[in-house]
Short mmCIF file of C-alpha atoms and ligand atoms in Angstrom, two decimals:
data_model
loop_
_atom_site.label_atom_id
_atom_site.label_comp_id
_atom_site.label_asym_id
_atom_site.label_seq_id
_atom_site.Cartn_x
_atom_site.Cartn_y
_atom_site.Cartn_z
CA MET A 245 21.38 86.42 44.72
CA PRO A 246 19.26 89.51 44.13
CA GLN A 247 20.14 92.86 45.61
CA PHE A 248 18.91 93.66 49.13
CA LEU A 249 18.00 97.31 49.75
CA SER A 250 16.40 99.12 52.64
CA THR A 251 14.93 102.64 52.61
CA THR A 252 16.85 103.22 55.87
CA ASP A 253 20.22 102.71 54.14
CA ALA A 254 22.25 105.86 53.56
CA ASP A 255 22.86 104.97 49.91
CA PHE A 256 19.26 103.82 49.23
CA GLU A 257 18.45 106.51 46.64
CA GLN A 258 21.53 105.76 44.65
CA ARG A 259 20.94 102.01 44.69
CA PHE A 260 17.22 102.29 43.98
CA SER A 261 17.97 104.55 41.01
CA ALA A 262 20.35 101.89 39.72
CA VAL A 263 17.56 99.28 39.97
CA LEU A 264 15.27 101.58 38.01
CA ALA A 265 17.95 102.28 35.40
CA ALA A 266 18.89 98.62 35.01
CA LYS A 267 16.48 98.32 32.16
CA ARG A 268 16.90 95.59 29.75
CA GLU A 269 15.45 96.68 26.47
CA ASP A 270 16.80 100.15 25.73
CA SER A 271 20.30 99.02 24.95
CA PRO A 272 21.90 100.78 21.94
CA ASP A 273 23.30 97.39 20.78
CA VAL A 274 19.80 95.94 20.40
CA ASP A 275 18.54 99.06 18.64
CA ASP A 276 21.50 99.04 16.17
CA VAL A 277 20.86 95.42 15.28
CA VAL A 278 17.15 96.06 14.89
CA SER A 279 17.62 99.12 12.70
CA GLY A 280 19.81 97.03 10.34
CA ILE A 281 17.19 94.26 10.21
CA ILE A 282 14.40 96.67 9.38
CA ALA A 283 16.41 98.33 6.61
CA ASP A 284 17.23 94.93 5.18
CA VAL A 285 13.60 93.75 5.14
CA ARG A 286 12.50 97.02 3.54
CA ALA A 287 15.15 96.67 0.85
CA ARG A 288 14.96 92.92 0.11
CA GLY A 289 11.54 91.77 1.36
CA ASP A 290 11.04 88.01 1.61
CA VAL A 291 14.67 87.22 0.79
CA ALA A 292 15.85 89.14 3.88
CA VAL A 293 13.09 87.61 6.04
CA LEU A 294 14.15 84.13 4.97
CA GLU A 295 17.85 84.78 5.63
CA LEU A 296 17.17 86.27 9.04
CA THR A 297 14.82 83.44 9.93
CA ALA A 298 17.54 80.93 9.03
CA LYS A 299 20.02 82.88 11.17
CA PHE A 300 17.92 83.52 14.30
CA ASP A 301 15.41 80.69 14.28
CA ARG A 302 17.64 78.05 12.65
CA MET A 303 15.02 77.29 10.07
CA GLN A 304 15.51 77.02 6.28
CA ILE A 305 12.28 77.59 4.38
CA ASP A 306 11.21 79.01 1.02
CA ALA A 307 9.07 82.08 0.49
CA ASP A 308 5.97 80.00 -0.18
CA GLN A 309 6.33 78.39 3.26
CA ILE A 310 6.37 81.62 5.24
CA ARG A 311 2.59 81.47 5.56
CA LEU A 312 1.16 78.32 7.15
CA SER A 313 -1.44 76.61 5.00
CA ASP A 314 -4.86 75.65 6.40
CA ALA A 315 -3.86 71.98 6.05
CA GLU A 316 -0.71 72.54 8.18
CA ILE A 317 -2.77 74.35 10.83
CA ASP A 318 -5.34 71.56 10.85
CA ALA A 319 -2.63 68.95 11.28
CA GLU A 320 -1.23 70.80 14.29
CA ILE A 321 -4.64 71.32 15.85
CA ALA A 322 -5.31 67.58 15.65
CA LYS A 323 -2.49 67.08 18.19
CA VAL A 324 -4.17 69.20 20.90
CA SER A 325 -5.68 67.24 23.82
CA ASP A 326 -9.27 67.75 24.94
CA GLU A 327 -8.07 69.10 28.28
CA GLU A 328 -5.91 71.73 26.53
CA GLN A 329 -8.70 72.63 24.14
CA HIS A 330 -11.16 73.17 27.04
CA ALA A 331 -8.65 75.33 28.92
CA LEU A 332 -8.08 77.43 25.84
CA GLU A 333 -11.79 77.86 25.22
CA LEU A 334 -12.43 78.83 28.83
CA ALA A 335 -9.63 81.41 28.57
CA ALA A 336 -10.96 82.74 25.28
CA GLU A 337 -14.48 83.08 26.68
CA ARG A 338 -13.34 84.95 29.77
CA ILE A 339 -11.07 87.24 27.75
CA ARG A 340 -13.93 87.93 25.26
CA ALA A 341 -16.41 88.73 28.06
CA TYR A 342 -13.95 91.17 29.69
CA HIS A 343 -13.03 92.94 26.45
CA THR A 344 -16.63 93.21 25.20
CA ARG A 345 -17.28 95.49 28.15
CA GLN A 346 -14.53 97.82 26.90
CA MET A 347 -16.33 98.74 23.66
CA PRO A 348 -16.87 102.49 23.70
CA SER A 349 -20.04 104.16 22.33
CA ASP A 350 -20.45 106.65 19.54
CA GLU A 351 -21.85 110.08 20.59
CA MET A 352 -23.82 112.78 18.75
CA TRP A 353 -25.52 115.87 20.23
CA THR A 354 -26.60 119.40 19.30
CA ASP A 355 -25.20 122.15 21.48
CA PRO A 356 -26.91 125.41 22.48
CA ASP A 357 -25.35 127.26 19.45
CA GLY A 358 -27.02 124.74 17.10
CA ALA A 359 -23.84 122.87 16.20
CA THR A 360 -24.27 119.12 15.88
CA LEU A 361 -21.14 117.41 17.19
CA GLY A 362 -19.90 113.96 18.02
CA TRP A 363 -17.55 111.14 17.36
CA ARG A 364 -17.65 107.60 16.06
CA TRP A 365 -15.37 104.62 16.56
CA THR A 366 -14.22 102.46 13.69
CA PRO A 367 -11.74 99.55 13.67
CA VAL A 368 -8.40 99.48 11.93
CA SER A 369 -8.66 97.44 8.74
CA ALA A 370 -5.69 95.13 9.29
CA ALA A 371 -3.90 94.22 12.51
CA GLY A 372 -0.51 92.47 12.77
CA LEU A 373 -0.41 90.35 15.93
CA TYR A 374 3.01 89.49 17.34
CA VAL A 375 3.04 86.21 19.25
CA PRO A 376 6.37 85.47 20.93
CA GLY A 377 8.01 82.10 20.44
CA GLY A 378 11.76 82.27 20.98
CA LEU A 379 12.25 80.89 24.48
CA ALA A 380 8.70 79.69 25.17
CA SER A 381 5.40 79.27 23.30
CA TYR A 382 2.48 81.59 24.01
CA PRO A 383 -0.96 80.31 22.99
CA SER A 384 -2.32 82.68 25.66
CA SER A 385 -0.77 85.67 23.82
CA VAL A 386 -2.63 84.63 20.64
CA LEU A 387 -5.90 85.02 22.53
CA MET A 388 -4.82 88.23 24.25
CA ASN A 389 -4.04 89.81 20.87
CA ALA A 390 -6.74 88.35 18.66
CA VAL A 391 -9.81 88.36 20.88
CA PRO A 392 -9.89 92.13 21.46
CA ALA A 393 -9.15 92.70 17.78
CA LYS A 394 -12.16 90.61 16.84
CA VAL A 395 -14.37 92.28 19.47
CA ALA A 396 -13.33 95.64 17.93
CA GLY A 397 -14.35 94.39 14.46
CA VAL A 398 -10.92 94.27 12.72
CA GLU A 399 -11.35 92.77 9.26
CA ARG A 400 -7.94 91.18 8.71
CA LEU A 401 -5.86 89.58 11.49
CA ALA A 402 -2.33 88.60 10.40
CA MET A 403 -0.32 86.77 13.07
CA VAL A 404 3.43 86.22 13.20
CA VAL A 405 5.09 83.67 15.46
CA PRO A 406 8.64 82.38 15.31
CA THR A 407 9.01 78.60 15.22
CA PRO A 408 12.65 78.03 16.16
CA ASP A 409 14.14 74.89 14.60
CA GLY A 410 10.88 74.54 12.68
CA ILE A 411 8.93 73.40 15.75
CA ILE A 412 5.30 74.54 15.68
CA ASN A 413 3.30 74.66 18.89
CA PRO A 414 -0.10 73.00 18.24
CA LEU A 415 -1.83 75.02 20.93
CA VAL A 416 -0.71 78.27 19.31
CA MET A 417 -2.41 77.11 16.14
CA MET A 418 -5.56 76.09 17.95
CA ALA A 419 -5.68 79.47 19.73
CA ALA A 420 -5.35 81.20 16.32
CA ARG A 421 -8.31 79.16 15.04
CA VAL A 422 -10.42 79.71 18.17
CA ALA A 423 -9.84 83.45 18.05
CA GLY A 424 -10.45 83.81 14.27
CA VAL A 425 -6.97 84.75 13.03
CA ASP A 426 -6.94 84.96 9.20
CA GLU A 427 -3.25 84.53 8.34
CA VAL A 428 -0.43 82.87 10.28
CA TYR A 429 3.24 83.44 9.35
CA ARG A 430 6.09 81.40 10.91
CA ILE A 431 8.51 84.26 11.44
CA GLY A 432 9.50 86.32 14.46
CA GLY A 433 11.76 88.99 15.86
CA ALA A 434 12.45 92.37 14.30
CA GLN A 435 12.19 90.88 10.80
CA ALA A 436 8.58 89.89 11.39
CA VAL A 437 7.70 93.34 12.76
CA ALA A 438 9.33 94.94 9.73
CA ALA A 439 7.52 92.61 7.32
CA LEU A 440 4.15 93.49 8.90
CA ALA A 441 4.90 97.20 8.81
CA TYR A 442 6.34 97.51 5.31
CA GLY A 443 5.02 94.41 3.63
CA THR A 444 6.95 91.89 1.54
CA GLU A 445 6.08 89.89 -1.56
CA THR A 446 4.28 87.41 0.72
CA ILE A 447 2.88 89.57 3.49
CA ALA A 448 0.58 92.49 2.88
CA PRO A 449 1.32 95.41 5.23
CA VAL A 450 -0.96 96.02 8.24
CA ASP A 451 -2.13 99.23 9.87
CA LYS A 452 -1.34 98.43 13.46
CA ILE A 453 1.03 96.01 15.19
CA THR A 454 0.26 94.72 18.65
CA GLY A 455 1.68 92.16 21.04
CA PRO A 456 4.53 91.34 23.35
CA GLY A 457 8.04 90.19 22.59
CA ASN A 458 11.64 90.28 23.67
CA ALA A 459 13.96 93.28 23.52
CA PHE A 460 14.40 92.96 19.70
CA VAL A 461 10.66 92.91 19.14
CA ALA A 462 10.11 95.86 21.47
CA ALA A 463 12.86 97.89 19.73
CA ALA A 464 11.44 97.06 16.30
CA LYS A 465 7.94 98.19 17.28
CA ARG A 466 9.41 101.49 18.52
CA ARG A 467 11.15 101.92 15.16
CA VAL A 468 8.18 101.20 12.89
CA PHE A 469 5.82 103.44 14.86
CA GLY A 470 4.56 106.15 12.53
CA LYS A 471 4.53 103.92 9.50
CA VAL A 472 2.04 101.80 11.45
CA GLY A 473 0.41 102.20 14.82
CA ILE A 474 1.64 100.15 17.78
CA ASP A 475 -0.08 99.30 21.03
CA MET A 476 2.79 99.96 23.47
CA ILE A 477 6.17 98.71 24.48
CA ALA A 478 5.41 95.24 25.89
CA GLY A 479 8.89 93.86 26.38
CA PRO A 480 10.52 91.50 28.84
CA SER A 481 8.17 90.69 31.73
CA GLU A 482 8.22 92.34 35.12
CA ILE A 483 6.60 91.77 38.48
CA LEU A 484 6.59 93.80 41.66
CA VAL A 485 5.17 92.08 44.73
CA ILE A 486 4.35 94.24 47.77
CA ALA A 487 3.97 91.87 50.72
CA ASP A 488 3.72 92.19 54.46
CA GLY A 489 5.19 89.56 56.73
CA ASP A 490 1.92 87.64 56.93
CA ASN A 491 2.45 85.62 53.73
CA ASP A 492 3.78 82.25 52.69
CA ALA A 493 7.37 82.91 51.57
CA ASP A 494 7.24 80.04 49.04
CA TRP A 495 4.11 81.41 47.34
CA ILE A 496 5.75 84.80 46.93
CA ALA A 497 8.95 83.15 45.70
CA LEU A 498 6.98 81.32 43.01
CA ASP A 499 5.19 84.52 42.00
CA LEU A 500 8.56 86.22 41.53
CA MET A 501 9.92 83.26 39.56
CA SER A 502 6.80 83.13 37.38
CA GLN A 503 7.98 86.25 35.62
CA ALA A 504 11.74 85.66 35.97
CA GLU A 505 11.34 82.40 33.98
CA HIS A 506 10.15 84.31 30.90
CA ASP A 507 13.47 85.81 30.01
CA GLU A 508 16.95 86.52 31.38
CA SER A 509 15.93 90.17 30.87
CA ALA A 510 12.78 89.85 33.00
CA GLN A 511 12.69 91.66 36.33
CA SER A 512 11.18 90.45 39.63
CA LEU A 513 11.07 92.79 42.61
CA LEU A 514 9.80 92.37 46.17
CA ILE A 515 8.96 95.26 48.47
CA THR A 516 8.23 94.21 52.04
CA THR A 517 7.66 95.84 55.40
CA ASP A 518 9.36 92.90 57.06
CA ALA A 519 13.11 92.37 56.47
CA ALA A 520 13.02 88.84 57.91
CA PHE A 521 10.22 87.92 55.46
CA GLY A 522 12.33 89.32 52.62
CA GLN A 523 15.15 87.00 53.60
CA ALA A 524 12.71 84.06 53.84
CA VAL A 525 11.51 84.76 50.29
CA ALA A 526 15.13 84.93 49.04
CA ASP A 527 15.80 81.57 50.69
CA ALA A 528 12.63 80.10 49.16
CA VAL A 529 13.70 81.32 45.71
CA THR A 530 17.09 79.64 46.16
CA VAL A 531 15.34 76.34 46.95
CA ARG A 532 12.97 76.64 44.01
CA LEU A 533 15.80 77.49 41.64
CA GLU A 534 17.34 74.12 42.37
CA THR A 535 14.49 72.35 40.57
CA LEU A 536 12.57 74.74 38.29
CA GLU A 537 12.76 73.59 34.68
CA ARG A 538 13.69 77.05 33.51
CA ARG A 539 16.16 77.67 36.36
CA GLU A 540 18.89 78.91 34.02
CA ILE A 541 16.69 81.73 32.69
CA ALA A 542 14.91 82.49 35.96
CA GLY A 543 18.19 82.39 37.92
CA ALA A 544 19.92 84.78 35.57
CA SER A 545 17.04 87.24 35.68
CA TRP A 546 16.85 87.06 39.50
CA ARG A 547 20.64 87.43 39.87
CA ASP A 548 20.97 90.33 37.43
CA PHE A 549 17.74 92.28 37.88
CA GLY A 550 16.01 90.96 41.02
CA ALA A 551 15.79 93.03 44.22
CA ILE A 552 14.27 92.81 47.66
CA ILE A 553 13.53 96.17 49.20
CA THR A 554 12.58 96.68 52.85
CA VAL A 555 10.41 99.73 53.55
CA ARG A 556 9.23 101.42 56.74
CA ASP A 557 5.55 101.14 55.89
CA LEU A 558 3.05 100.56 53.07
CA ASP A 559 2.80 104.25 52.21
CA GLU A 560 6.48 104.18 51.42
CA ALA A 561 5.92 101.02 49.36
CA ALA A 562 3.21 102.80 47.34
CA ARG A 563 5.52 105.74 46.58
CA LEU A 564 8.33 103.42 45.42
CA CYS A 565 5.84 101.43 43.30
CA ASP A 566 4.81 104.56 41.44
CA ARG A 567 8.44 105.27 40.63
CA ILE A 568 8.87 101.71 39.31
CA ALA A 569 5.57 101.69 37.35
CA PRO A 570 5.67 97.87 37.10
CA GLU A 571 3.99 95.82 34.41
CA HIS A 572 2.43 93.54 37.06
CA LEU A 573 1.82 94.49 40.69
CA GLU A 574 0.76 91.97 43.32
CA LEU A 575 -0.54 93.33 46.60
CA CYS A 576 -0.23 90.60 49.24
CA VAL A 577 -1.23 92.69 52.25
CA ALA A 578 -4.11 92.68 54.69
CA ASP A 579 -6.10 95.41 52.87
CA PRO A 580 -5.06 95.26 49.19
CA GLU A 581 -7.86 97.57 48.00
CA ALA A 582 -6.72 100.35 50.39
CA LEU A 583 -3.12 100.02 49.15
CA SER A 584 -4.25 99.87 45.51
CA ASP A 585 -5.99 103.25 45.96
CA LYS A 586 -2.62 104.80 46.78
CA ILE A 587 -0.97 103.56 43.57
CA THR A 588 -1.20 105.36 40.23
CA HIS A 589 1.30 103.70 37.92
CA ALA A 590 1.03 99.96 37.24
CA GLY A 591 -0.01 97.97 34.18
CA ALA A 592 -2.14 95.45 36.08
CA ILE A 593 -2.83 95.01 39.76
CA PHE A 594 -3.53 91.69 41.45
CA LEU A 595 -5.30 92.10 44.74
CA GLY A 596 -4.68 89.80 47.69
CA GLN A 597 -2.81 86.58 48.29
CA TRP A 598 -5.30 84.42 46.39
CA THR A 599 -4.57 86.17 43.10
CA PRO A 600 -1.28 84.92 41.70
CA GLU A 601 -0.19 86.97 38.66
CA ALA A 602 -0.31 83.80 36.56
CA ILE A 603 -4.12 83.85 36.70
CA GLY A 604 -3.93 87.14 34.79
CA ASP A 605 -1.53 85.59 32.27
CA TYR A 606 -4.12 82.97 31.26
CA VAL A 607 -7.69 83.06 32.46
CA GLY A 608 -8.53 86.11 34.57
CA GLY A 609 -10.02 88.07 31.68
CA PRO A 610 -8.00 91.30 31.60
CA ASN A 611 -5.28 91.45 28.95
CA HIS A 612 -1.78 90.14 29.70
CA VAL A 613 -0.13 92.31 27.02
CA LEU A 614 1.06 95.09 29.33
CA PRO A 615 3.45 98.02 29.31
CA THR A 616 6.99 97.31 30.51
CA ALA A 617 10.18 99.29 31.17
CA ARG A 618 8.30 101.91 33.26
CA SER A 619 5.99 102.74 30.36
CA ALA A 620 2.97 102.11 32.63
CA ARG A 621 3.56 105.77 33.55
CA PHE A 622 1.96 106.72 30.23
CA SER A 623 0.41 103.64 28.64
CA SER A 624 -2.07 100.89 29.39
CA GLY A 625 -2.50 97.22 28.68
CA LEU A 626 -3.84 96.02 25.31
CA SER A 627 -7.57 96.62 24.94
CA VAL A 628 -10.26 96.94 22.25
CA LEU A 629 -9.36 100.65 22.12
CA ASP A 630 -6.01 99.71 20.56
CA PHE A 631 -7.83 98.34 17.55
CA LEU A 632 -10.22 101.29 17.18
CA LYS A 633 -9.80 104.88 16.13
CA ARG A 634 -12.12 107.79 16.75
CA THR A 635 -13.41 110.10 14.00
CA THR A 636 -14.91 113.39 15.08
CA LEU A 637 -18.11 114.70 13.46
CA ALA A 638 -19.33 118.30 13.16
CA LYS A 639 -22.30 119.81 11.34
CA MET A 640 -23.12 123.53 11.40
CA SER A 641 -26.62 124.78 10.88
CA PRO A 642 -26.84 128.32 9.41
CA GLU A 643 -27.67 129.58 12.92
CA ALA A 644 -24.63 127.80 14.34
CA LEU A 645 -22.32 129.31 11.70
CA ARG A 646 -23.76 132.75 12.50
CA ALA A 647 -23.12 132.20 16.17
CA ILE A 648 -19.58 130.87 16.17
CA GLY A 649 -18.23 131.76 12.70
CA PRO A 650 -17.13 135.31 13.61
CA ALA A 651 -14.83 133.99 16.34
CA ALA A 652 -13.24 131.69 13.75
CA GLU A 653 -12.68 134.69 11.45
CA VAL A 654 -10.92 136.56 14.28
CA LEU A 655 -8.65 133.59 15.09
CA ALA A 656 -7.86 133.02 11.38
CA THR A 657 -6.77 136.67 11.07
CA SER A 658 -4.60 136.41 14.13
CA GLU A 659 -2.93 133.30 12.67
CA SER A 660 -2.51 135.15 9.31
CA LEU A 661 -4.30 132.34 7.51
CA GLU A 662 -6.45 134.34 5.13
CA ALA A 663 -8.17 131.52 3.26
CA HIS A 664 -9.31 130.03 6.54
CA GLY A 665 -11.03 133.25 7.52
CA LEU A 666 -12.48 133.84 4.04
CA SER A 667 -14.03 130.34 3.91
CA VAL A 668 -16.16 131.38 6.87
CA THR A 669 -16.71 134.99 5.67
CA ALA A 670 -18.05 133.82 2.29
CA ARG A 671 -20.72 131.76 3.94
CA LEU A 672 -21.65 134.44 6.50
CA ARG A 673 -22.05 136.97 3.67
CA LYS A 674 -24.51 134.66 1.96
CA LEU A 675 -26.38 134.14 5.21
CA ASN A 676 -26.47 137.82 6.00
CA GLY A 677 -27.65 138.60 2.45
N1 NAD B 113 4.92 92.57 28.35
C1 NAD B 113 4.10 91.63 27.99
O1 NAD B 113 2.89 91.86 27.91
C2 NAD B 113 4.61 90.24 27.66
C3 NAD B 113 3.71 89.14 27.44
C4 NAD B 113 4.27 87.89 27.09
C5 NAD B 113 5.64 87.74 26.93
N2 NAD B 113 6.44 88.81 27.18
C6 NAD B 113 7.87 88.79 26.95
O2 NAD B 113 8.04 88.36 25.60
C7 NAD B 113 9.34 87.86 25.44
C8 NAD B 113 9.34 86.62 24.61
O3 NAD B 113 10.63 86.44 24.18
P1 NAD B 113 11.11 85.20 23.33
O4 NAD B 113 12.59 85.38 23.12
O5 NAD B 113 10.61 83.98 23.95
O6 NAD B 113 10.33 85.30 21.95
P2 NAD B 113 10.22 86.47 20.86
O7 NAD B 113 9.34 85.92 19.81
O8 NAD B 113 9.85 87.77 21.45
O9 NAD B 113 11.71 86.63 20.27
C9 NAD B 113 12.28 85.65 19.47
C10 NAD B 113 12.91 86.33 18.28
O10 NAD B 113 13.91 87.24 18.74
C11 NAD B 113 14.88 87.39 17.70
N3 NAD B 113 16.22 87.37 18.27
C12 NAD B 113 16.68 86.60 19.26
N4 NAD B 113 17.99 86.86 19.45
C13 NAD B 113 18.34 87.79 18.56
C14 NAD B 113 19.58 88.47 18.25
N5 NAD B 113 20.71 88.23 18.91
N6 NAD B 113 19.59 89.38 17.26
C15 NAD B 113 18.43 89.65 16.58
N7 NAD B 113 17.24 89.04 16.82
C16 NAD B 113 17.22 88.14 17.79
C17 NAD B 113 14.70 86.25 16.76
O11 NAD B 113 14.31 86.74 15.55
C18 NAD B 113 13.64 85.38 17.36
O12 NAD B 113 12.73 84.91 16.36
C19 NAD B 113 9.88 87.65 26.86
O13 NAD B 113 10.77 88.73 27.14
C20 NAD B 113 8.66 87.75 27.74
O14 NAD B 113 8.98 88.25 29.01
C21 NAD B 113 5.95 90.04 27.50
N1 HSO B 114 3.47 87.26 31.97
C1 HSO B 114 3.47 87.55 30.56
C2 HSO B 114 3.29 89.06 30.40
O1 HSO B 114 4.39 89.71 30.85
C3 HSO B 114 2.33 86.85 29.82
C4 HSO B 114 2.36 85.37 29.83
C5 HSO B 114 1.91 84.52 28.88
N2 HSO B 114 2.10 83.29 29.31
C6 HSO B 114 2.62 83.33 30.49
N3 HSO B 114 2.77 84.60 30.83
ZN1 ZN B 115 3.83 85.22 32.56
#
């Protein structure tokens, strides 16, 4: 059973803080393990990757098998049904259309002082795409990573995906082909993140690593940041549903379970204005957990991290939501747009009862790689911007240097940086004869 809380309870603040703190991916144990794995891959390259893959994915391979050959990929793709292929292509098309609209423009203008200024966007050269594969397979995450990278114009896309027990998911391979991934490596976890960041004999290092993963992957991305760029912390999935009493309890139960079934460390929360509805949802979850295929995982997540919170009104719900900063937020209320306007911190918002979060996981168009563990307070879902960087441009005319150079000289003197000031003075002397 999840926890039941009500904002009218005397101990609400204390219990709500415990729900917020019950985060699943910051644990020192995970970080210690990950730091050891990264050090090992840096020191021993492929040998370490192979040993760790044998240990965590139960798969014995040689270094020349880390990368999948084109023939192996073709053989997997041949197993994909027409129905699956069409679904994947529809998803890819919708994701591409959405992300194409995100492309920012270059700018260049001359200001009143005569300075020509601007910026231009250029893609990173090589992106490392993490596709999870420990407890489930994620063809959709291939598309969510690779399509925006392609739209941004990234030259080299290197994808890593664990294949526990050596089992390759054909749809993951087809998604890689559809999206234009250049290299596919059958490794996962912290060792794959380290290999992408530092390189090994087999894998050339990349400039940026994106994509979701479990607590080990999230911790590894945190640790390699600086050596490479990362998109965000996209760890174990989360959902917050805000629902009034005018909903089908079973639909809401399924929405909560849709994220709980990802991982025992996932978190599903319900905030409702109607305590009786909250109980009905809890009962519906209990019934669903009797038959769901992934009931062990979903049940553990719901038991350990789930909560049902009764609030006085939707304004209170919005304030609590901003403190949670959920990865996914479903608004199943009469006027979802009005409630959405009151919320600042959420990775992705799903408006109204006809928009189950799962649509966003697959075919909606927006990206499903989203910030978790309350990081939606300061970061956003994956987008083309994650694969681009901005270079600023400045050109001074002689008139512009005359107009603004003296202020630079003053500031250089006040910072005691003589050469800075003199580099301007030398030019102004020439201009002023
Ligand atoms: N936030 C998002 O945008 C988003 C999107 C999709 C999936 N997800 C999340 O991604 C995760 C996928 O997890 P997964 O496990 O299925 O696949 P995964 O690929 O993320 O993790 C599997 C790897 O974890 C490593 N690992 C497992 N146990 C370990 C241990 N004890 N010590 C060291 N390493 C260990 C192994 O190397 C294994 O290859 C889920 O938590 C899911 O909720 C998040
Ligand atoms: N809900 C996940 C993001 O937290 C994404 C996903 C992929 N497939 C199914 N779901
Ligand atoms: Zn999902």
